[in-house]
Coordinates of C-alpha atoms in Angstrom, one line a residue:
M1 CA 115.2 144.2 30.2
R2 CA 114.8 147.2 32.5
G3 CA 114.3 146.7 36.2
Y4 CA 114.8 148.5 39.5
L5 CA 115.3 148.0 43.2
L6 CA 112.3 149.4 45.2
F7 CA 112.2 150.5 48.8
E8 CA 109.1 150.9 50.9
D9 CA 109.2 154.7 50.7
G10 CA 109.0 154.5 46.9
T11 CA 112.7 155.2 46.4
K12 CA 113.9 153.4 43.2
F13 CA 117.4 152.6 41.8
E14 CA 117.0 151.7 38.2
G15 CA 119.1 149.3 36.1
E16 CA 118.9 146.3 33.9
I17 CA 117.9 142.7 34.8
F18 CA 120.5 140.0 34.3
G19 CA 120.6 136.4 35.5
Y20 CA 117.2 134.8 36.1
Q21 CA 114.2 136.9 35.2
S22 CA 112.1 137.1 38.4
E23 CA 111.1 139.5 41.1
S24 CA 112.4 139.1 44.6
V25 CA 112.1 140.6 48.1
G26 CA 114.9 140.6 50.7
E27 CA 116.9 142.6 53.1
V28 CA 119.2 144.8 51.1
V29 CA 122.9 144.8 52.3
F30 CA 126.2 145.8 50.8
N31 CA 129.5 144.0 50.6
T32 CA 132.8 145.9 50.1
G33 CA 134.9 142.9 48.9
M34 CA 136.8 143.4 45.6
T35 CA 136.7 139.6 44.9
G36 CA 134.9 136.6 46.3
Y37 CA 131.5 137.1 44.7
Q38 CA 130.8 133.4 44.3
E39 CA 131.7 132.7 47.9
I40 CA 129.3 135.5 48.9
L41 CA 126.5 134.1 46.7
T42 CA 126.8 130.7 48.3
D43 CA 127.4 131.7 51.9
P44 CA 124.4 130.6 53.9
S45 CA 124.8 133.7 56.2
Y46 CA 123.3 135.7 53.3
Y47 CA 120.1 133.7 53.2
G48 CA 117.1 136.1 52.7
Q49 CA 119.3 139.0 51.5
I50 CA 119.7 141.0 48.3
V51 CA 123.5 141.7 48.1
V52 CA 124.9 144.9 46.6
M53 CA 128.6 144.7 45.6
T54 CA 130.4 148.0 46.0
Y55 CA 133.3 147.0 43.8
P56 CA 132.3 148.2 40.3
L57 CA 133.3 145.3 38.1
I58 CA 132.0 141.8 39.0
G59 CA 132.3 138.5 37.1
N60 CA 135.7 138.9 35.4
Y61 CA 137.0 135.5 36.7
G62 CA 133.8 133.5 36.2
V63 CA 132.5 130.8 38.5
N64 CA 134.0 127.5 39.4
S65 CA 132.7 124.5 41.4
E66 CA 135.6 124.4 43.9
D67 CA 135.1 127.8 45.6
L68 CA 131.4 127.4 46.3
Q69 CA 130.7 127.5 50.0
S70 CA 127.4 125.5 49.9
S71 CA 125.5 123.6 47.3
S72 CA 123.6 126.5 45.8
P73 CA 123.3 130.4 46.1
K74 CA 121.5 131.6 49.2
V75 CA 120.9 135.2 48.3
K76 CA 117.5 136.6 47.2
G77 CA 119.1 138.9 44.6
F78 CA 122.5 140.3 43.4
I79 CA 123.2 143.9 42.4
V80 CA 126.3 145.2 40.6
R81 CA 127.5 148.2 38.7
E82 CA 129.0 146.3 35.8
I83 CA 128.8 142.6 34.9
Y84 CA 131.6 141.0 32.9
D85 CA 130.5 137.9 30.9
D86 CA 133.7 137.1 29.0
F87 CA 135.6 135.8 32.0
S88 CA 139.3 135.2 31.9
N89 CA 140.6 132.6 34.4
W90 CA 141.9 129.1 34.0
R91 CA 139.7 127.9 36.8
G92 CA 136.5 129.4 35.4
E93 CA 133.8 127.0 34.3
E94 CA 130.9 129.4 33.4
N95 CA 130.1 133.0 33.6
L96 CA 128.3 134.6 36.4
K97 CA 125.1 135.3 34.4
Q98 CA 124.9 131.6 33.4
Y99 CA 125.4 130.6 37.0
L100 CA 122.6 132.9 38.2
V101 CA 120.2 131.7 35.5
R102 CA 120.9 128.1 36.3
N103 CA 120.2 128.7 40.0
K104 CA 117.2 131.0 39.5
I105 CA 118.7 134.1 41.1
V106 CA 117.8 137.5 39.8
G107 CA 120.4 140.2 39.3
L108 CA 120.4 143.9 38.6
K109 CA 123.3 145.6 36.7
N110 CA 124.1 149.2 35.6
I111 CA 122.9 150.3 39.1
D112 CA 124.6 153.4 40.7
T113 CA 126.0 151.2 43.5
R114 CA 127.8 154.2 45.1
A115 CA 124.6 156.1 45.5
L116 CA 122.8 152.9 46.7
T117 CA 125.4 152.1 49.3
K118 CA 125.3 155.7 50.6
F119 CA 121.5 155.4 50.8
I120 CA 121.8 152.2 52.9
R121 CA 124.5 153.7 55.1
E122 CA 122.3 156.7 55.8
R123 CA 119.0 154.9 56.3
G124 CA 120.3 151.5 57.6
S125 CA 119.7 148.0 56.2
M126 CA 116.1 147.6 55.1
A127 CA 114.0 145.4 52.9
G128 CA 113.6 146.0 49.2
K129 CA 112.2 144.4 46.1
I130 CA 113.7 143.8 42.6
V131 CA 110.9 144.7 40.2
I132 CA 111.0 143.9 36.4
N133 CA 109.9 146.3 33.7
R134 CA 106.7 147.7 35.2
D135 CA 105.4 150.4 37.6
Y136 CA 105.2 149.3 41.2
E137 CA 101.9 148.9 43.0
K138 CA 100.6 149.1 46.6
E139 CA 101.0 145.4 46.8
D140 CA 104.8 145.7 46.2
I141 CA 105.2 148.3 49.0
L142 CA 103.1 146.1 51.3
Q143 CA 105.2 143.0 50.5
I144 CA 108.4 145.0 51.3
K145 CA 107.0 146.3 54.6
Q146 CA 105.9 142.8 55.6
F147 CA 109.2 141.0 54.8
K148 CA 110.8 139.1 57.7
N149 CA 113.8 136.9 57.4
N150 CA 112.4 134.4 59.9
K151 CA 113.6 130.9 60.5
A152 CA 116.6 131.5 58.4
V153 CA 118.8 129.0 60.2
E154 CA 116.1 126.4 59.9
K155 CA 116.3 126.8 56.1
V156 CA 120.1 126.5 55.7
T157 CA 121.1 123.9 58.3
T158 CA 121.8 120.3 57.4
K159 CA 118.8 118.0 57.6
E160 CA 120.8 114.9 58.7
I161 CA 123.9 114.3 60.9
Y162 CA 126.9 113.5 58.8
N163 CA 130.6 112.7 59.3
L164 CA 133.9 114.0 57.7
K165 CA 136.9 111.9 58.9
P166 CA 140.6 112.5 59.0
K167 CA 141.7 111.5 62.5
T168 CA 143.0 112.8 65.9
Y169 CA 140.3 114.8 67.6
K170 CA 136.5 114.5 67.1
V171 CA 134.7 117.8 66.8
A172 CA 131.0 118.4 66.9
V173 CA 130.0 121.1 64.4
L174 CA 126.7 122.7 64.9
D175 CA 125.5 123.8 61.4
F176 CA 123.7 127.1 61.5
G177 CA 124.7 127.7 57.9
V178 CA 128.3 126.4 57.8
K179 CA 130.5 127.2 54.8
K180 CA 132.6 124.5 53.1
N181 CA 135.9 126.1 53.8
I182 CA 135.2 126.3 57.5
L183 CA 134.9 122.5 57.4
N184 CA 138.0 122.3 55.3
S185 CA 139.9 124.5 57.8
L186 CA 139.1 122.0 60.6
L187 CA 139.8 119.0 58.4
K188 CA 143.3 120.4 57.5
R189 CA 144.0 120.2 61.3
N190 CA 143.4 116.5 61.2
M191 CA 140.1 116.6 63.0
E192 CA 137.2 114.2 62.6
L193 CA 134.0 116.2 62.1
I194 CA 130.4 115.3 63.0
I195 CA 128.1 117.9 61.5
Y196 CA 124.8 118.3 63.4
P197 CA 121.5 120.0 62.4
A198 CA 121.2 123.4 64.2
F199 CA 118.4 122.2 66.6
T200 CA 120.1 119.0 67.7
P201 CA 119.6 118.5 71.5
A202 CA 122.6 119.0 73.7
E203 CA 122.1 115.6 75.1
K204 CA 122.6 113.9 71.7
I205 CA 125.8 115.8 71.1
L206 CA 127.2 115.0 74.6
E207 CA 126.2 111.3 74.1
D208 CA 128.5 111.2 71.1
N209 CA 131.3 112.4 73.3
P210 CA 133.2 114.8 71.0
D211 CA 136.5 116.3 72.0
G212 CA 135.4 119.8 71.1
I213 CA 132.4 121.7 69.9
F214 CA 132.4 124.2 67.0
L215 CA 129.5 126.7 66.4
S216 CA 129.3 127.9 62.8
N217 CA 128.2 131.1 61.0
G218 CA 124.7 131.6 59.9
P219 CA 121.9 134.0 59.0
G220 CA 119.3 136.0 60.9
D221 CA 118.7 137.5 64.3
P222 CA 120.5 135.4 67.0
A223 CA 118.0 136.4 69.7
E224 CA 115.2 134.6 67.9
L225 CA 117.0 131.2 68.3
T226 CA 115.9 130.6 71.8
E227 CA 115.8 126.8 71.5
I228 CA 119.4 126.8 70.2
I229 CA 120.5 129.2 73.0
E230 CA 119.1 126.8 75.6
N231 CA 121.0 123.9 74.1
I232 CA 124.3 125.9 74.1
K233 CA 123.8 126.6 77.8
K234 CA 123.9 122.9 78.4
L235 CA 127.0 122.5 76.3
I236 CA 129.1 125.3 77.7
G237 CA 131.8 124.1 80.1
K238 CA 131.3 120.4 79.1
K239 CA 133.7 120.5 76.2
P240 CA 136.1 123.0 74.6
M241 CA 134.0 125.4 72.4
F242 CA 134.8 127.7 69.6
G243 CA 132.2 129.9 67.8
I244 CA 132.3 132.2 64.9
C245 CA 129.9 134.9 63.6
L246 CA 126.4 133.7 64.5
G247 CA 128.0 131.1 66.8
H248 CA 129.8 133.9 68.6
Q249 CA 126.6 135.7 69.1
L250 CA 124.7 132.6 70.3
I251 CA 127.5 131.8 72.9
S252 CA 127.2 135.4 74.2
L253 CA 123.4 135.1 74.5
A254 CA 123.8 131.7 76.3
L255 CA 126.2 133.4 78.8
G256 CA 123.5 136.0 79.5
F257 CA 124.8 138.9 77.4
K258 CA 122.8 140.8 74.8
T259 CA 123.1 141.4 71.1
I260 CA 122.0 144.5 69.1
K261 CA 121.5 145.2 65.4
L262 CA 124.0 147.3 63.6
K263 CA 122.7 150.2 61.4
Y264 CA 124.0 148.6 58.2
G265 CA 126.2 145.7 59.3
H266 CA 129.7 144.6 58.5
R267 CA 130.1 142.8 55.2
G268 CA 133.3 142.6 53.2
T269 CA 136.8 141.2 53.1
N270 CA 138.7 144.2 54.4
H271 CA 137.6 144.9 57.9
P272 CA 140.5 145.8 60.3
V273 CA 140.3 143.9 63.7
K274 CA 142.8 144.2 66.6
D275 CA 143.7 141.1 68.6
L276 CA 144.1 142.7 72.0
V277 CA 145.9 139.6 73.4
K278 CA 148.6 139.5 70.6
N279 CA 148.6 143.3 70.1
K280 CA 148.3 142.8 66.4
I281 CA 146.0 144.1 63.7
Y282 CA 144.5 141.7 61.2
I283 CA 142.4 142.2 58.0
T284 CA 139.2 140.1 58.3
S285 CA 136.3 138.7 56.3
Q286 CA 133.0 139.7 57.8
N287 CA 129.3 139.1 57.2
H288 CA 126.9 140.1 60.0
G289 CA 124.2 142.5 61.0
Y290 CA 124.3 142.0 64.8
V291 CA 127.0 142.4 67.5
V292 CA 127.4 141.7 71.2
E293 CA 126.5 144.7 73.3
E294 CA 129.6 145.6 75.4
S295 CA 127.6 147.0 78.3
S296 CA 125.9 143.6 78.9
L297 CA 129.2 141.8 79.5
N298 CA 130.3 140.6 83.0
E299 CA 133.6 139.8 84.6
E300 CA 133.6 136.2 83.5
V301 CA 134.9 137.1 80.0
I302 CA 137.6 139.2 78.4
I303 CA 137.3 141.0 75.1
T304 CA 140.0 139.6 72.8
H305 CA 139.3 141.4 69.5
V306 CA 137.8 144.8 68.6
N307 CA 136.7 146.3 65.3
L308 CA 138.9 149.3 64.4
N309 CA 136.2 150.9 62.3
D310 CA 133.6 151.3 65.0
G311 CA 135.0 149.8 68.2
S312 CA 132.5 146.9 68.4
I313 CA 133.3 143.6 70.0
E314 CA 134.9 141.1 67.6
G315 CA 136.1 138.4 70.0
L316 CA 135.5 137.0 73.6
R317 CA 137.3 134.5 75.8
H318 CA 136.0 133.0 79.0
K319 CA 138.3 133.3 82.0
T320 CA 137.7 129.9 83.5
M321 CA 136.1 127.7 80.9
P322 CA 137.6 126.4 77.6
L323 CA 135.6 128.7 75.5
F324 CA 136.3 131.5 72.9
S325 CA 134.5 133.1 70.0
V326 CA 135.0 135.7 67.2
Q327 CA 132.6 137.7 65.2
F328 CA 134.5 137.5 61.9
H329 CA 135.1 134.6 59.5
P330 CA 138.6 133.2 60.0
E331 CA 138.4 130.6 57.2
A332 CA 138.8 133.4 54.6
S333 CA 136.1 132.5 52.0
P334 CA 136.3 135.0 50.7
G335 CA 139.0 137.1 52.2
P336 CA 142.5 137.2 53.7
H337 CA 144.0 134.3 55.7
D338 CA 145.2 136.5 58.5
T339 CA 143.2 134.9 61.3
A340 CA 143.4 131.2 60.4
Y341 CA 145.5 130.9 63.5
L342 CA 142.3 130.7 65.5
F343 CA 141.7 127.2 64.2
D344 CA 145.1 126.2 65.6
E345 CA 144.2 127.8 68.9
F346 CA 141.0 125.7 69.0
K347 CA 143.0 122.5 68.4
L348 CA 145.5 123.5 71.2
M349 CA 142.6 124.2 73.6
I350 CA 141.3 120.6 72.9
Q351 CA 144.8 119.2 73.4
R352 CA 145.2 121.0 76.8
E353 CA 141.8 119.6 78.0
E354 CA 142.9 116.1 76.9
L355 CA 146.0 116.2 79.1

């Protein structure tokens, strides 16, 4: 079945529908990862977005239940150059097309993804609509223009507090759209986890007396989350704190800094980041559309990491309080394991505060 991706100026990228047959509106973004499509599909940070994969062949190792990062896909659509249904992998349980159909996610294949990615790079991330086998109408353009990815964190956070228990230190995890492997990365370090809904009051968290606080990844514009920012202000300095991705941005806003939207964001598994403290370069997994504005920083923090592609801030550490954060995803789902050391540093920070 023919279909196309439509933008508000009438620009169309034509292809064929695969997966679930439906129409969908979302923010169109691209990801440069060669692998990891099922982690991308199930990453809550992609809530409300139509994801374009720049790597041309997708689906060749199928889908399995172990690598999913949440209970279901969070994307609004999935766009590829070529889809491969006859997967070949001993861990594969079903093909990508079957998975998308089962989860009611529309896909577009045989799209010129190189041209589409160049279009997004030139124009910046914008909303679009996947349209099935018909001419577009004024209502389609209006729907695209009116699209807002509002209350995204509210849609992906846990509805109830729950516990995951190995031992040693007790860590409060604020769930803004946490991925499974982030929790696994903390559990591997023998931490007991209490996972809280995103809007849990600071008083409740402090009442439970955790040894440390972890702020997760998540979707959307951080500056809109004013209630969460106020809660983080009450938590900063009370317990050791580590934030990643959206958590990093929210910590910065709570400290009085500013965030700005990137033209087309950082999404992929191959972004070079320099750790200025260790004087080493790491390859990182990234998924965000906003960054902390360097000119808004004060002398209370130091920049620990920078993006080598565009020089943007990728990490901060407070000079006097047990607090640090990074913009990328150190748990490597998908992506390299280069920066898993940050979870160890978080544990060491908790240990030092306990002494």
